[in-house]
Amino acid sequence: TLKLSGCKKMLWHRIRIDEEKIQMIDKSKRDFPFKPSTATTTTTQSVFAYGTLRPDFREDGGGDKYGVTNDVSMSCLGYVEGFKLFQENGVWYPFCVETENKEDRVVGYCMTWNNLKCFQEKLQQMDRIEGSTYQRRVVNVKCKKDGKTRRAYIYVQNKSVMENAKNVKVFPDGDWMSC
């Protein structure tokens, strides 16, 4: 049995919810295309941030917008290839999409937490911040300081989201902080 409580309208559309048409899907068949990975093993303890999670986001030097990255063990400025950076007009944060073109780059910070438990907590916090609009995946980050390539999670949007968006600003150099 499903019990609806609270608001019975989809607020973003102001459409009433018809309780007679709600279906319960078997748990084994439930899926959401942008859900974070549920893998119990971590393939990396790093995150690549190109927007509000960048440690240089705040002008006062206080780190990212949410305070998530204040206790990283290591961070380095770097870039990922095969991605392009955008920002929808009227929105205060960027998004990137995979283009598979190696000349497209997104600039940001590769941040690593040495403590696995701390990293997992931070990753859950970032998953909540990014929400269902972004999908988390693993990429290779080329760090500018030492030239090393590191594996890190990145949050990307589905390409169809970008293709359907109108009035989108493109960052040709891939660096959101350069504007």
PDB file of C-alpha atoms in Angstrom:
ATOM      1  CA  THR A   1       0.000   0.000   0.000  1.00  0.00           C
ATOM      2  CA  LEU A   2       1.234   3.466  -0.854  1.00  0.00           C
ATOM      3  CA  LYS A   3       0.186   6.381   1.270  1.00  0.00           C
ATOM      4  CA  LEU A   4       0.546   9.905  -0.074  1.00  0.00           C
ATOM      5  CA  SER A   5       0.971  12.644   2.442  1.00  0.00           C
ATOM      6  CA  GLY A   6       1.789  16.310   2.241  1.00  0.00           C
ATOM      7  CA  CYS A   7       1.520  18.152  -1.041  1.00  0.00           C
ATOM      8  CA  LYS A   8      -0.511  16.378  -3.683  1.00  0.00           C
ATOM      9  CA  LYS A   9       0.734  18.494  -6.565  1.00  0.00           C
ATOM     10  CA  MET A  10       3.890  18.236  -8.594  1.00  0.00           C
ATOM     11  CA  LEU A  11       5.136  21.670  -7.642  1.00  0.00           C
ATOM     12  CA  TRP A  12       7.303  22.253 -10.693  1.00  0.00           C
ATOM     13  CA  HIS A  13       4.311  21.741 -12.987  1.00  0.00           C
ATOM     14  CA  ARG A  14       1.416  22.561 -10.619  1.00  0.00           C
ATOM     15  CA  ILE A  15      -0.340  19.412 -11.802  1.00  0.00           C
ATOM     16  CA  ARG A  16      -2.538  17.535  -9.350  1.00  0.00           C
ATOM     17  CA  ILE A  17      -1.480  13.975  -8.596  1.00  0.00           C
ATOM     18  CA  ASP A  18      -4.182  11.474  -9.533  1.00  0.00           C
ATOM     19  CA  GLU A  19      -3.918   8.877  -6.769  1.00  0.00           C
ATOM     20  CA  GLU A  20      -5.962   6.392  -8.810  1.00  0.00           C
ATOM     21  CA  LYS A  21      -3.213   6.234 -11.469  1.00  0.00           C
ATOM     22  CA  ILE A  22      -0.275   5.602  -9.146  1.00  0.00           C
ATOM     23  CA  GLN A  23       1.326   2.207  -9.638  1.00  0.00           C
ATOM     24  CA  MET A  24       3.689   0.338  -7.370  1.00  0.00           C
ATOM     25  CA  ILE A  25       6.570  -1.195  -9.298  1.00  0.00           C
ATOM     26  CA  ASP A  26       8.215  -4.348  -8.016  1.00  0.00           C
ATOM     27  CA  LYS A  27      11.475  -3.509  -6.203  1.00  0.00           C
ATOM     28  CA  SER A  28      13.524  -5.671  -8.594  1.00  0.00           C
ATOM     29  CA  LYS A  29      12.264  -3.625 -11.580  1.00  0.00           C
ATOM     30  CA  ARG A  30      12.818  -0.147 -10.092  1.00  0.00           C
ATOM     31  CA  ASP A  31      15.569   1.869 -11.663  1.00  0.00           C
ATOM     32  CA  PHE A  32      16.554   5.473 -12.136  1.00  0.00           C
ATOM     33  CA  PRO A  33      18.912   6.361 -14.982  1.00  0.00           C
ATOM     34  CA  PHE A  34      20.980   8.890 -13.009  1.00  0.00           C
ATOM     35  CA  LYS A  35      21.217   7.083  -9.695  1.00  0.00           C
ATOM     36  CA  PRO A  36      24.698   6.889  -8.157  1.00  0.00           C
ATOM     37  CA  SER A  37      26.535   3.617  -8.207  1.00  0.00           C
ATOM     38  CA  THR A  38      25.615   1.236  -5.393  1.00  0.00           C
ATOM     39  CA  ALA A  39      28.893  -0.647  -5.622  1.00  0.00           C
ATOM     40  CA  THR A  40      30.337  -1.430  -2.230  1.00  0.00           C
ATOM     41  CA  THR A  41      33.918  -1.300  -3.432  1.00  0.00           C
ATOM     42  CA  THR A  42      35.376   2.039  -4.351  1.00  0.00           C
ATOM     43  CA  THR A  43      37.481   2.201  -7.505  1.00  0.00           C
ATOM     44  CA  THR A  44      38.905   5.576  -6.484  1.00  0.00           C
ATOM     45  CA  GLN A  45      38.971   7.888  -3.508  1.00  0.00           C
ATOM     46  CA  SER A  46      39.023  11.030  -5.642  1.00  0.00           C
ATOM     47  CA  VAL A  47      36.441  13.384  -7.116  1.00  0.00           C
ATOM     48  CA  PHE A  48      36.938  15.778 -10.027  1.00  0.00           C
ATOM     49  CA  ALA A  49      35.069  19.045  -9.394  1.00  0.00           C
ATOM     50  CA  TYR A  50      34.580  21.697 -12.082  1.00  0.00           C
ATOM     51  CA  GLY A  51      31.853  23.899 -10.552  1.00  0.00           C
ATOM     52  CA  THR A  52      30.494  24.735  -7.111  1.00  0.00           C
ATOM     53  CA  LEU A  53      32.405  21.831  -5.506  1.00  0.00           C
ATOM     54  CA  ARG A  54      35.778  23.242  -6.614  1.00  0.00           C
ATOM     55  CA  PRO A  55      37.993  24.133  -3.644  1.00  0.00           C
ATOM     56  CA  ASP A  56      38.620  27.573  -5.225  1.00  0.00           C
ATOM     57  CA  PHE A  57      34.897  28.340  -5.671  1.00  0.00           C
ATOM     58  CA  ARG A  58      34.572  30.898  -2.879  1.00  0.00           C
ATOM     59  CA  GLU A  59      36.258  34.245  -3.433  1.00  0.00           C
ATOM     60  CA  ASP A  60      37.262  34.417   0.256  1.00  0.00           C
ATOM     61  CA  GLY A  61      39.356  31.270  -0.166  1.00  0.00           C
ATOM     62  CA  GLY A  62      36.973  29.250   2.028  1.00  0.00           C
ATOM     63  CA  GLY A  63      36.664  26.318  -0.363  1.00  0.00           C
ATOM     64  CA  ASP A  64      33.618  25.010  -2.184  1.00  0.00           C
ATOM     65  CA  LYS A  65      30.081  26.344  -1.815  1.00  0.00           C
ATOM     66  CA  TYR A  66      28.997  23.603   0.605  1.00  0.00           C
ATOM     67  CA  GLY A  67      32.105  23.021   2.735  1.00  0.00           C
ATOM     68  CA  VAL A  68      32.438  19.468   1.448  1.00  0.00           C
ATOM     69  CA  THR A  69      36.016  19.766   0.230  1.00  0.00           C
ATOM     70  CA  ASN A  70      37.533  21.605   3.191  1.00  0.00           C
ATOM     71  CA  ASP A  71      39.294  18.489   4.492  1.00  0.00           C
ATOM     72  CA  VAL A  72      40.709  16.893   1.343  1.00  0.00           C
ATOM     73  CA  SER A  73      44.031  15.092   1.746  1.00  0.00           C
ATOM     74  CA  MET A  74      45.288  16.281  -1.640  1.00  0.00           C
ATOM     75  CA  SER A  75      43.982  18.358  -4.529  1.00  0.00           C
ATOM     76  CA  CYS A  76      45.469  19.310  -7.859  1.00  0.00           C
ATOM     77  CA  LEU A  77      44.294  21.481 -10.739  1.00  0.00           C
ATOM     78  CA  GLY A  78      43.742  19.356 -13.809  1.00  0.00           C
ATOM     79  CA  TYR A  79      41.451  18.518 -16.704  1.00  0.00           C
ATOM     80  CA  VAL A  80      39.471  15.713 -18.274  1.00  0.00           C
ATOM     81  CA  GLU A  81      39.365  15.124 -22.015  1.00  0.00           C
ATOM     82  CA  GLY A  82      36.257  14.269 -24.013  1.00  0.00           C
ATOM     83  CA  PHE A  83      33.905  16.499 -22.019  1.00  0.00           C
ATOM     84  CA  LYS A  84      32.455  19.956 -22.639  1.00  0.00           C
ATOM     85  CA  LEU A  85      31.328  22.527 -20.062  1.00  0.00           C
ATOM     86  CA  PHE A  86      28.046  24.458 -20.241  1.00  0.00           C
ATOM     87  CA  GLN A  87      25.834  26.686 -18.139  1.00  0.00           C
ATOM     88  CA  GLU A  88      22.169  27.221 -18.759  1.00  0.00           C
ATOM     89  CA  ASN A  89      21.107  30.887 -18.698  1.00  0.00           C
ATOM     90  CA  GLY A  90      19.431  31.811 -15.431  1.00  0.00           C
ATOM     91  CA  VAL A  91      21.205  29.023 -13.531  1.00  0.00           C
ATOM     92  CA  TRP A  92      24.190  29.710 -11.262  1.00  0.00           C
ATOM     93  CA  TYR A  93      26.060  26.421 -11.717  1.00  0.00           C
ATOM     94  CA  PRO A  94      27.663  24.641 -14.684  1.00  0.00           C
ATOM     95  CA  PHE A  95      27.226  21.149 -16.076  1.00  0.00           C
ATOM     96  CA  CYS A  96      29.364  19.009 -18.334  1.00  0.00           C
ATOM     97  CA  VAL A  97      28.522  16.388 -20.891  1.00  0.00           C
ATOM     98  CA  GLU A  98      30.638  13.737 -22.530  1.00  0.00           C
ATOM     99  CA  THR A  99      31.447  14.516 -26.164  1.00  0.00           C
ATOM    100  CA  GLU A 100      34.031  11.771 -26.871  1.00  0.00           C
ATOM    101  CA  ASN A 101      36.051  14.475 -28.676  1.00  0.00           C
ATOM    102  CA  LYS A 102      39.540  14.419 -27.104  1.00  0.00           C
ATOM    103  CA  GLU A 103      39.966  18.122 -27.943  1.00  0.00           C
ATOM    104  CA  ASP A 104      37.088  19.042 -25.613  1.00  0.00           C
ATOM    105  CA  ARG A 105      38.300  19.596 -22.052  1.00  0.00           C
ATOM    106  CA  VAL A 106      36.836  20.501 -18.690  1.00  0.00           C
ATOM    107  CA  VAL A 107      39.116  22.115 -16.115  1.00  0.00           C
ATOM    108  CA  GLY A 108      38.736  21.552 -12.383  1.00  0.00           C
ATOM    109  CA  TYR A 109      40.284  20.015  -9.308  1.00  0.00           C
ATOM    110  CA  CYS A 110      41.025  16.366  -8.598  1.00  0.00           C
ATOM    111  CA  MET A 111      40.482  15.980  -4.858  1.00  0.00           C
ATOM    112  CA  THR A 112      41.514  12.918  -2.859  1.00  0.00           C
ATOM    113  CA  TRP A 113      40.578  11.774   0.637  1.00  0.00           C
ATOM    114  CA  ASN A 114      43.004   9.235   2.138  1.00  0.00           C
ATOM    115  CA  ASN A 115      40.520   8.063   4.786  1.00  0.00           C
ATOM    116  CA  LEU A 116      38.054   5.697   3.069  1.00  0.00           C
ATOM    117  CA  LYS A 117      35.228   6.239   5.575  1.00  0.00           C
ATOM    118  CA  CYS A 118      35.558  10.009   5.276  1.00  0.00           C
ATOM    119  CA  PHE A 119      35.628   9.729   1.476  1.00  0.00           C
ATOM    120  CA  GLN A 120      32.475   7.603   1.414  1.00  0.00           C
ATOM    121  CA  GLU A 121      30.676  10.146   3.620  1.00  0.00           C
ATOM    122  CA  LYS A 122      31.800  12.994   1.351  1.00  0.00           C
ATOM    123  CA  LEU A 123      30.701  11.069  -1.730  1.00  0.00           C
ATOM    124  CA  GLN A 124      27.230  10.536  -0.252  1.00  0.00           C
ATOM    125  CA  GLN A 125      27.044  14.239   0.573  1.00  0.00           C
ATOM    126  CA  MET A 126      28.039  15.153  -2.991  1.00  0.00           C
ATOM    127  CA  ASP A 127      25.470  12.690  -4.378  1.00  0.00           C
ATOM    128  CA  ARG A 128      22.782  14.542  -2.402  1.00  0.00           C
ATOM    129  CA  ILE A 129      24.035  17.925  -3.609  1.00  0.00           C
ATOM    130  CA  GLU A 130      24.166  16.879  -7.263  1.00  0.00           C
ATOM    131  CA  GLY A 131      20.832  15.050  -7.083  1.00  0.00           C
ATOM    132  CA  SER A 132      19.256  13.101  -9.895  1.00  0.00           C
ATOM    133  CA  THR A 133      20.236  15.632 -12.559  1.00  0.00           C
ATOM    134  CA  TYR A 134      23.806  14.359 -12.563  1.00  0.00           C
ATOM    135  CA  GLN A 135      25.265  10.911 -13.072  1.00  0.00           C
ATOM    136  CA  ARG A 136      28.483   9.919 -11.300  1.00  0.00           C
ATOM    137  CA  ARG A 137      31.132   8.069 -13.304  1.00  0.00           C
ATOM    138  CA  VAL A 138      34.869   7.441 -13.201  1.00  0.00           C
ATOM    139  CA  VAL A 139      37.241   9.374 -15.486  1.00  0.00           C
ATOM    140  CA  ASN A 140      40.960   9.947 -15.965  1.00  0.00           C
ATOM    141  CA  VAL A 141      42.111  13.352 -14.715  1.00  0.00           C
ATOM    142  CA  LYS A 142      45.373  14.825 -15.967  1.00  0.00           C
ATOM    143  CA  CYS A 143      46.884  16.886 -13.138  1.00  0.00           C
ATOM    144  CA  LYS A 144      48.794  19.959 -14.283  1.00  0.00           C
ATOM    145  CA  LYS A 145      51.208  20.175 -11.336  1.00  0.00           C
ATOM    146  CA  ASP A 146      52.884  16.775 -11.647  1.00  0.00           C
ATOM    147  CA  GLY A 147      51.609  15.556 -15.041  1.00  0.00           C
ATOM    148  CA  LYS A 148      50.180  12.374 -13.486  1.00  0.00           C
ATOM    149  CA  THR A 149      46.874  10.853 -14.511  1.00  0.00           C
ATOM    150  CA  ARG A 150      44.518   9.984 -11.651  1.00  0.00           C
ATOM    151  CA  ARG A 151      41.181   8.144 -11.574  1.00  0.00           C
ATOM    152  CA  ALA A 152      38.336  10.189 -10.100  1.00  0.00           C
ATOM    153  CA  TYR A 153      34.575  10.411  -9.993  1.00  0.00           C
ATOM    154  CA  ILE A 154      32.943  13.174 -12.030  1.00  0.00           C
ATOM    155  CA  TYR A 155      29.323  14.317 -12.104  1.00  0.00           C
ATOM    156  CA  VAL A 156      27.961  14.681 -15.646  1.00  0.00           C
ATOM    157  CA  GLN A 157      24.584  15.345 -17.199  1.00  0.00           C
ATOM    158  CA  ASN A 158      22.916  13.189 -19.779  1.00  0.00           C
ATOM    159  CA  LYS A 159      23.754  14.446 -23.273  1.00  0.00           C
ATOM    160  CA  SER A 160      20.058  14.679 -24.169  1.00  0.00           C
ATOM    161  CA  VAL A 161      19.657  17.266 -21.395  1.00  0.00           C
ATOM    162  CA  MET A 162      22.236  19.465 -23.115  1.00  0.00           C
ATOM    163  CA  GLU A 163      20.792  18.940 -26.589  1.00  0.00           C
ATOM    164  CA  ASN A 164      17.320  20.002 -25.449  1.00  0.00           C
ATOM    165  CA  ALA A 165      18.516  23.013 -23.471  1.00  0.00           C
ATOM    166  CA  LYS A 166      18.148  26.435 -25.088  1.00  0.00           C
ATOM    167  CA  ASN A 167      20.147  29.526 -24.181  1.00  0.00           C
ATOM    168  CA  VAL A 168      23.166  27.604 -22.984  1.00  0.00           C
ATOM    169  CA  LYS A 169      26.550  29.250 -22.469  1.00  0.00           C
ATOM    170  CA  VAL A 170      29.539  27.211 -23.637  1.00  0.00           C
ATOM    171  CA  PHE A 171      32.958  27.488 -21.978  1.00  0.00           C
ATOM    172  CA  PRO A 172      35.419  26.930 -24.858  1.00  0.00           C
ATOM    173  CA  ASP A 173      38.413  26.663 -22.507  1.00  0.00           C
ATOM    174  CA  GLY A 174      36.447  24.309 -20.229  1.00  0.00           C
ATOM    175  CA  ASP A 175      37.123  26.421 -17.121  1.00  0.00           C
ATOM    176  CA  TRP A 176      34.073  27.770 -15.297  1.00  0.00           C
ATOM    177  CA  MET A 177      36.234  29.964 -13.046  1.00  0.00           C
ATOM    178  CA  SER A 178      37.940  31.701 -15.978  1.00  0.00           C
ATOM    179  CA  CYS A 179      34.951  33.899 -16.793  1.00  0.00           C
TER     180      CYS A 179
END
